[in-house]
Each structure stands twice: as C-alpha cells, then as structure tokens.
CSV table of C-alpha atoms in Angstrom, one decimal:
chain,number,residue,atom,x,y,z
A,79,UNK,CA,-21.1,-19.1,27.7
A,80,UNK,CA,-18.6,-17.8,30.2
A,81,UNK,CA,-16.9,-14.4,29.0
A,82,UNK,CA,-13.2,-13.7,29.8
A,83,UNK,CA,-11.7,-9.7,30.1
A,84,UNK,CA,-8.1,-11.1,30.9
A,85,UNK,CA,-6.8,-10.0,27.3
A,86,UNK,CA,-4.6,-7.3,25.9
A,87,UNK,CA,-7.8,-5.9,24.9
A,88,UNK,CA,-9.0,-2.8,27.0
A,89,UNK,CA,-12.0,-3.5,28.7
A,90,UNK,CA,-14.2,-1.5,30.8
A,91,UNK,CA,-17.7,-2.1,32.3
A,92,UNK,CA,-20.5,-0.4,31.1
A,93,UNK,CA,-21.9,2.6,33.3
A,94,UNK,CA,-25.2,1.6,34.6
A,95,UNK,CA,-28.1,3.0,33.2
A,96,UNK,CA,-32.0,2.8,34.4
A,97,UNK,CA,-34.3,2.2,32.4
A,98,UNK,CA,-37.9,3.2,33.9
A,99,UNK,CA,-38.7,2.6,37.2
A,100,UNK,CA,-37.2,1.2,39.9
A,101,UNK,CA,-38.6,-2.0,39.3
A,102,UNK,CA,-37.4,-2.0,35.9
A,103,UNK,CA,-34.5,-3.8,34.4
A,104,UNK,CA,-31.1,-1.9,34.5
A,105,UNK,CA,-28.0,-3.0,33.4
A,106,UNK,CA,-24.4,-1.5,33.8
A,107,UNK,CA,-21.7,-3.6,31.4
A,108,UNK,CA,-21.2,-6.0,34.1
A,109,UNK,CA,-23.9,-5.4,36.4
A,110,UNK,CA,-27.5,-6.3,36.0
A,111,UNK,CA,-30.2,-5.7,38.8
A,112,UNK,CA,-34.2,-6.0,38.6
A,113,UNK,CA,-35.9,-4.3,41.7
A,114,UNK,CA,-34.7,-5.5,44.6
A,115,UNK,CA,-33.3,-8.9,44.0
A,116,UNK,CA,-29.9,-9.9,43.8
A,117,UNK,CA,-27.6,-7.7,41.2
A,118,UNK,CA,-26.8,-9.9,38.1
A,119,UNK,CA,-23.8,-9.5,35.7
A,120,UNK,CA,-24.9,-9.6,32.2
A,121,UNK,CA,-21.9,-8.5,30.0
A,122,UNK,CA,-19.2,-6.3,29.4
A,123,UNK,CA,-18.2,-3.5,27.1
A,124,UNK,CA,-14.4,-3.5,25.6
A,125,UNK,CA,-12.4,-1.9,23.2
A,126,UNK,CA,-10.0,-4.1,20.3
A,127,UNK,CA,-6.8,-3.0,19.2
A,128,UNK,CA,-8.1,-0.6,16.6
A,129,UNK,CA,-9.6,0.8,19.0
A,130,UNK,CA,-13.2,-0.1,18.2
A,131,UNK,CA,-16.0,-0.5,20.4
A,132,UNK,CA,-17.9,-3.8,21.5
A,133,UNK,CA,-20.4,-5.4,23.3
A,134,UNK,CA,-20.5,-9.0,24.4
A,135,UNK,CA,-23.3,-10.4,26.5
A,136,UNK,CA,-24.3,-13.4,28.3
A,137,UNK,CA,-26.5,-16.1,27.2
A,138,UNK,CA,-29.4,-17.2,29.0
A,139,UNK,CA,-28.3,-20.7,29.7
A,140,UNK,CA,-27.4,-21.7,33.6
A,141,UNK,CA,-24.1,-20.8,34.7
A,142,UNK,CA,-23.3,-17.9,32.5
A,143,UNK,CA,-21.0,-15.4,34.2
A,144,UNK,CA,-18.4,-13.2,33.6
A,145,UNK,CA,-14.5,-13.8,34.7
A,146,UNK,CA,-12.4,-10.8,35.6
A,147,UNK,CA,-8.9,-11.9,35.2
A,148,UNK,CA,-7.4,-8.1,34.7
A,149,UNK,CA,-5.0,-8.2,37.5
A,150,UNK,CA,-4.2,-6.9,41.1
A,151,UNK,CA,-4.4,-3.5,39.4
A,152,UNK,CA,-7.4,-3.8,36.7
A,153,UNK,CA,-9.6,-6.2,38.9
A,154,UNK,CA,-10.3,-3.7,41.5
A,155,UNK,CA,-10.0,-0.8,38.5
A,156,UNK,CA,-13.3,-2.2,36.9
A,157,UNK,CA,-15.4,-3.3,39.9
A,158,UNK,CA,-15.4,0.3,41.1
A,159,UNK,CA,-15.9,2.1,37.6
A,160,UNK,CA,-18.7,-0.6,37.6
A,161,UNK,CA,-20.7,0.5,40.9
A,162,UNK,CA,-19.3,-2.2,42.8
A,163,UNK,CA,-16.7,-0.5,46.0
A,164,UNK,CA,-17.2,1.7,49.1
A,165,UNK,CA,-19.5,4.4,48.6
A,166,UNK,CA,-17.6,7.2,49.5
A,167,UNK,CA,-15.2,6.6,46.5
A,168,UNK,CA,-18.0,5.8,44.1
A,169,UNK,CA,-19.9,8.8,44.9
A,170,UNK,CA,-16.6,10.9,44.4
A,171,UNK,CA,-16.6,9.9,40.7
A,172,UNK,CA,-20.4,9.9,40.5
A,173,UNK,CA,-20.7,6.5,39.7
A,174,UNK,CA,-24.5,4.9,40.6
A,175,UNK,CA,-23.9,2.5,43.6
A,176,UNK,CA,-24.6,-1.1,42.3
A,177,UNK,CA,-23.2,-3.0,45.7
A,178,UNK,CA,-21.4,-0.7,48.1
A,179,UNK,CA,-18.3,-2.7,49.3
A,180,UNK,CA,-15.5,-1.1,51.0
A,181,UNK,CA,-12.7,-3.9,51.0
A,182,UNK,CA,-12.5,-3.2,46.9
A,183,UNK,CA,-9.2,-1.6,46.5
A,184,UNK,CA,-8.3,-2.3,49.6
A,185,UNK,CA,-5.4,-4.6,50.9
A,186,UNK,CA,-2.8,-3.4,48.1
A,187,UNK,CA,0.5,-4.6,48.8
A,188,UNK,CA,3.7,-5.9,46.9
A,189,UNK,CA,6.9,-7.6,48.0
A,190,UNK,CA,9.1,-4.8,48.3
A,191,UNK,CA,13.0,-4.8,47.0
A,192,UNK,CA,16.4,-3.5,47.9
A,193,UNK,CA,19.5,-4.3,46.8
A,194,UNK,CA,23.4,-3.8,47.5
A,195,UNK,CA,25.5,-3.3,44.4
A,196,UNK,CA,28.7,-5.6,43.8
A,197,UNK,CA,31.7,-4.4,41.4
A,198,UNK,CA,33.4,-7.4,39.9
A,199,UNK,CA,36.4,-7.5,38.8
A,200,UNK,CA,35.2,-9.2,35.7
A,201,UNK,CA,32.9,-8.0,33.0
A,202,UNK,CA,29.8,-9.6,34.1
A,203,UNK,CA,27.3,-12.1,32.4
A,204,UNK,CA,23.8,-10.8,32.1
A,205,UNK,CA,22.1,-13.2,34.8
A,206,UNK,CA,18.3,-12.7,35.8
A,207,UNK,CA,16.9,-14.3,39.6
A,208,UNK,CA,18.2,-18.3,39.1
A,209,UNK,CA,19.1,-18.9,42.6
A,210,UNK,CA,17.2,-18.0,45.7
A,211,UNK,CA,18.3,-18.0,49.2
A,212,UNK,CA,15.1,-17.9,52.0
A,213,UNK,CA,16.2,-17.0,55.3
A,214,UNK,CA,14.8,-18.0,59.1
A,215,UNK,CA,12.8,-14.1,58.8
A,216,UNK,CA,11.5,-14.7,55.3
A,217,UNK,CA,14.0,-12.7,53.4
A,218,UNK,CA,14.5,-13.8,49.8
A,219,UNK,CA,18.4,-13.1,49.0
A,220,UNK,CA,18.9,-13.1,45.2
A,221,UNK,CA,21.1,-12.0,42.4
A,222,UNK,CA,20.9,-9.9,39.6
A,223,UNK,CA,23.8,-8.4,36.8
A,224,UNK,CA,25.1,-7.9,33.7
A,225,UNK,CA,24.2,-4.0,33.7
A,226,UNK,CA,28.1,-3.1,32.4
A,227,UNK,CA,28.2,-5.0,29.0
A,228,UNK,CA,28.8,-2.3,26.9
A,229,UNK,CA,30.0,0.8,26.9
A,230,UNK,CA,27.0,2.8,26.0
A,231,UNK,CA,25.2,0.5,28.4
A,232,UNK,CA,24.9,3.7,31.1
A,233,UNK,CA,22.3,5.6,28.7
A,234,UNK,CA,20.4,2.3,28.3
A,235,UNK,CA,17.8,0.5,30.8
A,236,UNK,CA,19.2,-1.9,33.4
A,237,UNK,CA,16.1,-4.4,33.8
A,238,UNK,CA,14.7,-4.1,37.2
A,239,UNK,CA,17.3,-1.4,38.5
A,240,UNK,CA,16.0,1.1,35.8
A,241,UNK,CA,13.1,3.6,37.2
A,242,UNK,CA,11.8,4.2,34.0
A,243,UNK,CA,10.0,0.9,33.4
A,244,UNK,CA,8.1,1.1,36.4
A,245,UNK,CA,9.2,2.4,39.6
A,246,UNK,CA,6.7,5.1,40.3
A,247,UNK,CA,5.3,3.4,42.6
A,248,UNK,CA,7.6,4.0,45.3
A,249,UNK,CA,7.0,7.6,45.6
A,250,UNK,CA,3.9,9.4,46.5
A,251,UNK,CA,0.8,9.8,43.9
A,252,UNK,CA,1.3,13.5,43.7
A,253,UNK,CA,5.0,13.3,42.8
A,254,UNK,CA,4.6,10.8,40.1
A,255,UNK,CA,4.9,12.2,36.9
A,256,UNK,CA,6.7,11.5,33.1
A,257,UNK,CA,8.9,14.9,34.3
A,258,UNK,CA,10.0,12.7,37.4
A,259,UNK,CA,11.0,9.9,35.0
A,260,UNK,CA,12.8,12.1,32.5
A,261,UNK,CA,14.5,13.7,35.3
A,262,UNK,CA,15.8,10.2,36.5
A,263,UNK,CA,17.3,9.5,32.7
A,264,UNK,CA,19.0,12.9,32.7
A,265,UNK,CA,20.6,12.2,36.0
A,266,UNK,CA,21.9,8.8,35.2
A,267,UNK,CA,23.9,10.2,32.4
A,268,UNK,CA,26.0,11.2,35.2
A,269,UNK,CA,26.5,8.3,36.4
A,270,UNK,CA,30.0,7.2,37.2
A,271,UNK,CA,30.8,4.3,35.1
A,272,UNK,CA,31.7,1.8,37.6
A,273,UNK,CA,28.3,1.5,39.1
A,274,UNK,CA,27.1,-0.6,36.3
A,275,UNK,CA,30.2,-2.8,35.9
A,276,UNK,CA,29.0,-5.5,38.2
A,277,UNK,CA,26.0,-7.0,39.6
A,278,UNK,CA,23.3,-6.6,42.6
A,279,UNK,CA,22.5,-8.8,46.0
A,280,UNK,CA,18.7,-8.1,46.6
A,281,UNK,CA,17.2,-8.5,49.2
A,282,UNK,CA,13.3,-9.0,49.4
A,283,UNK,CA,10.7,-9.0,51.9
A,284,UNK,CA,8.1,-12.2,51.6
A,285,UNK,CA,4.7,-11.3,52.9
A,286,UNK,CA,5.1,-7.6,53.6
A,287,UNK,CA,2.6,-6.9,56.6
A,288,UNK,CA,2.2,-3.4,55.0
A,289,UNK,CA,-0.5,-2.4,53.3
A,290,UNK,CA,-2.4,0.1,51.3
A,291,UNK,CA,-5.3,0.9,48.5
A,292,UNK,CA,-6.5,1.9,45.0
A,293,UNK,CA,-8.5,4.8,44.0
A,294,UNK,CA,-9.3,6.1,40.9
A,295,UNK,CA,-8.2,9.2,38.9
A,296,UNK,CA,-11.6,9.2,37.2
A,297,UNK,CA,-14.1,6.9,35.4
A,298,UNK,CA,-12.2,6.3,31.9
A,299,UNK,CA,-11.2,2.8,32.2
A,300,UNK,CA,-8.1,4.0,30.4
A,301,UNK,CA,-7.1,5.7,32.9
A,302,UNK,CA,-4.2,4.3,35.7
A,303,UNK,CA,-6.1,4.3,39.1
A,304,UNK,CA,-3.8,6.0,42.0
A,305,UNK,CA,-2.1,2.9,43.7
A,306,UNK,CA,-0.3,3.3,47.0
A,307,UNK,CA,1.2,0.5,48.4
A,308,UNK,CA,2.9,2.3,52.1
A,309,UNK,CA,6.1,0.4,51.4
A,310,UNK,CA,8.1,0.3,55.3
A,311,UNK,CA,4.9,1.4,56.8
A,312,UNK,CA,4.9,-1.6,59.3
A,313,UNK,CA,8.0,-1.7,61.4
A,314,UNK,CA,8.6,-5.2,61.1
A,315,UNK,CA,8.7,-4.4,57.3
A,316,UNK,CA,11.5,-2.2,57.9
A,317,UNK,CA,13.3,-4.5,60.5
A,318,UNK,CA,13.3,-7.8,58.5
A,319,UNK,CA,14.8,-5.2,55.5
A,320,UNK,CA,17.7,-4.4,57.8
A,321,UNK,CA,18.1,-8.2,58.2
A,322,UNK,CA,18.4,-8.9,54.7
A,323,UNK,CA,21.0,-6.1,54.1
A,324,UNK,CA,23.0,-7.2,56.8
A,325,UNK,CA,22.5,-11.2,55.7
A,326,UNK,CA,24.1,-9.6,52.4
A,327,UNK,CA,26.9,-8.0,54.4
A,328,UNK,CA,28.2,-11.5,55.7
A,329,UNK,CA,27.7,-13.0,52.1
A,330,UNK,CA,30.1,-10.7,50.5
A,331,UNK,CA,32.8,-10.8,53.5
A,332,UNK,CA,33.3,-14.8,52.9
A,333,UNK,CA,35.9,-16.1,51.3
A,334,UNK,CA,34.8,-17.7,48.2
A,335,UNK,CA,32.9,-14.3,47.5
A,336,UNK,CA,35.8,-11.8,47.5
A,337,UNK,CA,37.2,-13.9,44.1
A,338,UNK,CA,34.6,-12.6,42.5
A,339,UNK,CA,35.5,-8.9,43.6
A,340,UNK,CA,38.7,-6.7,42.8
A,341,UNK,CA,41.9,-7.6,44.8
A,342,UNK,CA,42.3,-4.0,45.4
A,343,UNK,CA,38.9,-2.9,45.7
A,344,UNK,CA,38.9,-1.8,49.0
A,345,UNK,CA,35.4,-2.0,48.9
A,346,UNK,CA,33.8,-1.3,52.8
A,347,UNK,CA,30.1,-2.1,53.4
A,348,UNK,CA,29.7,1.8,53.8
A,349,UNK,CA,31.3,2.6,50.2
A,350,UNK,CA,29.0,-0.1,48.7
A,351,UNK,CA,26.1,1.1,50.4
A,352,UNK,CA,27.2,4.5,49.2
A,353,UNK,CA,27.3,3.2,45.8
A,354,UNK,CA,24.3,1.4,45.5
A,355,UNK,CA,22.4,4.6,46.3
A,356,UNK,CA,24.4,6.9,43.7
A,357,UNK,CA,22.9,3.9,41.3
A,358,UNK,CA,19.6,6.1,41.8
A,359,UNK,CA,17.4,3.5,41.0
A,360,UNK,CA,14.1,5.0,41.8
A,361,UNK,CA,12.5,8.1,41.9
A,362,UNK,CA,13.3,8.8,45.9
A,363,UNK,CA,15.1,11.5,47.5
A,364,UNK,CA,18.3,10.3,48.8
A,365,UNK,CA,19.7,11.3,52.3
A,366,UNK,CA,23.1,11.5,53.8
A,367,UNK,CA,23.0,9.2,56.2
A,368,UNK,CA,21.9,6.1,54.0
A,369,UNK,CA,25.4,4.8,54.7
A,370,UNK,CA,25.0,4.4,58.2
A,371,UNK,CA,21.8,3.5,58.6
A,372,UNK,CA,20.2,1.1,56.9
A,373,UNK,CA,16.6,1.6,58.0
A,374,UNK,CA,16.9,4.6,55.9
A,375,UNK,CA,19.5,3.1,53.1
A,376,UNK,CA,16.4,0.1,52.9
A,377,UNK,CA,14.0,3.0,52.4
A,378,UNK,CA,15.5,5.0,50.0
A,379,UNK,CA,16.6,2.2,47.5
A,380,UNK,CA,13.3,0.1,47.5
A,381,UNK,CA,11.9,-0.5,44.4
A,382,UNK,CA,9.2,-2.6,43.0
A,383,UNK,CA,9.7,-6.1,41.8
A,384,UNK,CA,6.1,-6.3,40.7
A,385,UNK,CA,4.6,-9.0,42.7
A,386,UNK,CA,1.4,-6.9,43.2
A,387,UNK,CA,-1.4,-8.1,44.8
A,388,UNK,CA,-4.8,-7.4,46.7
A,389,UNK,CA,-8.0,-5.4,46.2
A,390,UNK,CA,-9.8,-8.3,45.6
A,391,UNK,CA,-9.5,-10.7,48.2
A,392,UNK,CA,-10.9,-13.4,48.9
A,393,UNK,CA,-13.8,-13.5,52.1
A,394,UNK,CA,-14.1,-9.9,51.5
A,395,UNK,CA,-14.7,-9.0,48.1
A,396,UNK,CA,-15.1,-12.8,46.5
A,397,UNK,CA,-16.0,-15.7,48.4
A,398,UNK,CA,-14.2,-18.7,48.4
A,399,UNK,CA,-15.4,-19.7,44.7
A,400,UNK,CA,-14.2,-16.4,44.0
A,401,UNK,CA,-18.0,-15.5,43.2
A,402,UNK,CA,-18.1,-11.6,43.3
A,403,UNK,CA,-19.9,-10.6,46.6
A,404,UNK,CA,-23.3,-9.2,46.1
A,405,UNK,CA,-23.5,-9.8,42.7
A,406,UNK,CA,-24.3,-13.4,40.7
A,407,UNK,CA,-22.6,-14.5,37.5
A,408,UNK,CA,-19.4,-12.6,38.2
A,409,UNK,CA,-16.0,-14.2,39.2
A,410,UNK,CA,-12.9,-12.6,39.4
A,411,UNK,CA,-10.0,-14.4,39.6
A,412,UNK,CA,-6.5,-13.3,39.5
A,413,UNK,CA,-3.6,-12.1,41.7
A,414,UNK,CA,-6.0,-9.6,43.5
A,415,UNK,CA,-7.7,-12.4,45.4
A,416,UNK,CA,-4.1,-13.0,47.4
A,417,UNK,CA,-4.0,-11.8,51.1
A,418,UNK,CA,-0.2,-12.8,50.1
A,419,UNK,CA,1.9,-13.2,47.0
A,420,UNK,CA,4.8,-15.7,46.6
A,421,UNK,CA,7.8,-14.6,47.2
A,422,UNK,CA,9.2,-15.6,44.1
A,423,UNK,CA,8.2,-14.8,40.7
A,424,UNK,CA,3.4,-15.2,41.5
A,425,UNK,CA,3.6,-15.9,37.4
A,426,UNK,CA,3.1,-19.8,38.2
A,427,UNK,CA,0.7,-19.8,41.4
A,428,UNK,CA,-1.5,-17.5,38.7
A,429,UNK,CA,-1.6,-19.6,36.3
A,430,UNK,CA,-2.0,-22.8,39.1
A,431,UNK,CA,-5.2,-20.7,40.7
A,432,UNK,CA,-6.8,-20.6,36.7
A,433,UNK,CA,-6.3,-23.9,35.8
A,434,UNK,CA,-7.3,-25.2,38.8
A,435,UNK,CA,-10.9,-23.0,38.8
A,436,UNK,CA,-11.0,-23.2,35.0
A,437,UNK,CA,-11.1,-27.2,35.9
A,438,UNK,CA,-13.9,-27.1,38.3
A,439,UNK,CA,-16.0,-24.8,36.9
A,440,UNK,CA,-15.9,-27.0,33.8
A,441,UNK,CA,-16.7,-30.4,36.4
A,442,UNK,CA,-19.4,-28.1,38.3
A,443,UNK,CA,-21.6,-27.6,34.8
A,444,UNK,CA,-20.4,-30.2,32.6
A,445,UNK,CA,-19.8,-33.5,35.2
A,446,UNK,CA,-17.9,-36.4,33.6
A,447,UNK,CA,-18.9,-34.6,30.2
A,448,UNK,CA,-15.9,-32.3,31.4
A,449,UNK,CA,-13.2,-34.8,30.6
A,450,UNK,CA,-11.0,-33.5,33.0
C-alpha cells in the first residue's frame, strides 16, 4: 500500500519515540529504525478537516512506502519536524536526530518578478499570462491587466500585483507580519486612481542563480517554516532584471504599442517607472532614486510569482528515484526536488514528474500486471 500526504489535509510526522533500548524498535510518524540498520518509514500522523487526529500505517507487503507530495514549502517542512535535516537546526527545536542531512531546506529559490505599469487609454480587459516572450538572457516578458474595471476596484485585490495574497516573501523574516499587510491595504486606499486603469509588462527571471533556505519557527507542523529566498543576491540576477526592464522599454516605444496608450499621455520611461512603484505592490521600502536606476527600481518592485522550488533536491536529499536519502520506504516527490523551476507556470512539469513516477512505480511492482 503506498500512502500519499499531498492532500488538503494537514499532515505532520509523528515525533520519534524510543521504546526500550537502543536496539529496540522506534518509530517517529514517518520514520522507523531498529538498532543500527537502515531507518524505515512506517506511517504518518495527519489531521482531516474537522480537525481530527489519525494514524495511517504501512503494510507489511514489499514496496510499501510513503510519498511526500506537500510541496517546495511542506516537503522540506515535514522531513525536518521528522528528524530528518542538518543537525544543528534539528537540535535547535529539539527534535531526536533520525538522519542528519544538511541539504534539507536548502537550495530555496523562486523565479523572481517585476513589472512596469502601462495606462491605456481604454478600459482594459482582465487578461492573465497568455503570451510569453523568452529573450537571448532568459527573460520571460509577459502581460498582465484588467486591474481598473470598476470603480471601487482600488479597495479590492489586483491578482498578482496585490501584496496581501502573498508577497511576504520579499521582505525579511523579521518584518513579515499581518500589521505589515494591513499597513499595505491602508496605503493603497491612497492610491491615485490611474494606477490601476491599465495593465503591467513583467518581466521575469528564468533560473534565478540565487538562492536560499527554510527553517522552522517551531515543531507544530501548523506552523509556516521561515522561508528566505535572497531575491538579487547574485549579481547576474540583478543584471538580466535590468535587461528585462529595458527589453520592456523598447516594447512600449514601438509603434504599434503606443495605440494602445493615451495620445496625450506624455508618458516617459521615468514617469512610468515612477508609477509602477507608487503601485506599492509589495511590502518593500521604496527609495528615490528607483526612477533612475533600475537595479534598485528591479529591487524594490519584485514580487513573487510563486514558482517556488528546492529543499529537496534531487542527489542531495533524494536520489534519482526520488527515494529519500538515508531512509527506505520514503519518496518525496514534488516541486522541491527541482534544482530549477520552469519559467512559466511549474503546474504542468508537476503533474508530468507524478505521472511519470506514479507509472513506474506501478511497472517496478506490478510488471505487465500494471497496464500501463
């Protein structure tokens, strides 16, 4: 029987306990161990909707194991409330060292975003991402709009230009706070009117050579773990961000772009720059001179398009079966196993990576029995 924790349910991992001596049999949710041999997964604790409490373990038969599939964030969450990480952060929390790893939690990184705002002289259409333009530096240019539909739209959220749905991420764990986001609601009531009536040019960084980690707050799996992902840490980060702004730049100075924008706009690169960052959206202290320079402009209006990934990867955490390292009948396989997300939407390369290991796990036990 193979066990899957990639519901809406909460699920956590059981805190090990010992039971005797130290060649005894111990167990810990996930983790299993007896003496010295090998540490064994043997189930998992998890809590249902009702918030109930349950217990679900493997059966004896050959090949039982567990599947993590909780995500770049819970994947690397539950392996170290579990025993399973570098020692020095499970001996922060107090949590009994099952495997000491310390690549678990390591390697965070996401696709980081900014974006140039575009008044139209039109009321726009709402329009998510539907056409993507890849440059020679692996920029992804992309549009977004229909923020300006209505006239109460200011006090509402604007999709991915709106901090409050998830853009804590770009400022530092200790500033990140439900203050900070109420803060950012006040503020945008303040707004001037025509920074929603139009769209956004984004520009996004594929493969972000910066990187950083996850820790935990504490052991409650309910808890969100401190995720820091050093967005512009690496200077070639930075320097292909100042590419994209500037590829926007030229986009908006053609032609067949300026019918889209007021006759008599007047609308300088500097002004829209200027505007972009009044559209405050994220948590970040502005400065004056985003305007002018756009290494600064790119990291003060970067936000978080949630194509998170890492803490899990594969070779240093998993294998290439995505068999959890120093422990047997535990997989974990999800978007924390990528060294590197798509630069597009990761949904479908997910869901490609579980039916293609869903399919040969099946063929490994079952054989032709598998039918696929």
């Amino acid at each position: 029987v193979s066990t899957s924790i990639r519901r809406k349910l909460r699920k956590h991992i059981l805190k090990t306990k010992t039971l005797g001596t130290a060649e005894s049999y111990c167990y810990s949710n996930l983790i299993s161990c007896t003496g010295h041999q090998k540490q064994s997964a043997i189930g998992v604790q998890f809590k249902d909707e009702n918030g109930g409490h349950h217990q679900a373990f493997l059966s004896q038969k050959r090949g039982s194991e567990i599947i993590v599939s909780a995500g770049a964030i819970g994947s690397p969450q539950l392996l170290l409330i579990s025993g399973i990480g570098p020692r020095s952060e499970l001996k922060k929390h107090n949590i009994s060292i099952v495997f000491h790893n310390e690549h678990v939690g390591k390697g965070m990184s996401d696709n980081p975003l900014s974006s140039v705002f575009i008044p139209t002289k039109d009321p726009p259409k709402q329009s998510l991402i539907e056409t993507v333009g890849i440059t020679d530096d692996g920029v992804f240019i992309e549009a977004s709009s229909g923020f300006g539909q209505t006239g109460d739209s200011i006090h509402c959220h604007h999709g991915i230009m709106s901090a409050e749905i998830g853009q804590l991420s770009t400022i530092p764990p200790k500033d990140r706070s439900l203050e900070a986001v109420h803060k950012y609601v006040r503020n945008k009531n303040s707004l001037p009117k025509e920074v929603f009536h139009g769209g956004f040019i984004l520009s996004k960084i594929d493969g972000p050579l910066s990187t950083g980690n996850l820790v935990l707050v504490d052991t409650d799996p309910n808890s969100n773990p401190i995720v820091t992902f050093n967005y512009f840490k690496h200077p070639q980060d930075l320097r292909r961000c100042v590419y994209g702004i500037k590829t926007i730049e030229k986009i908006i100075s053609t032609n067949t772009f300026s019918n889209f924008t007021p006759k008599d706009g007047g609308y300088s690169m500097e002004k829209l720059l200027n505007m972009s960052v009044a559209a405050n959206i994220n948590l970040i202290p502005k400065h004056t001179d985003d305007s002018t320079s756009l290494e600064q402009f790119c990291r003060d209006t970067v936000v978080t398009i949630w194509h998170y990934h890492g803490g899990c990867h594969v070779g240093k955490v998993v294998d290439q079966q995505y068999k959890v390292i120093g422990a047997s009948g535990l997989r974990v396989i999800d978007g924390s196993t990528l060294s590197r997300s798509p630069g597009t939407n990761p949904q479908a390369t997910v869901m490609m990576m579980g039916r293609y290991m869903g399919v040969k796990i099946l063929r490994e036990r079952l054989g032709r029995a598998a039918g696929v």
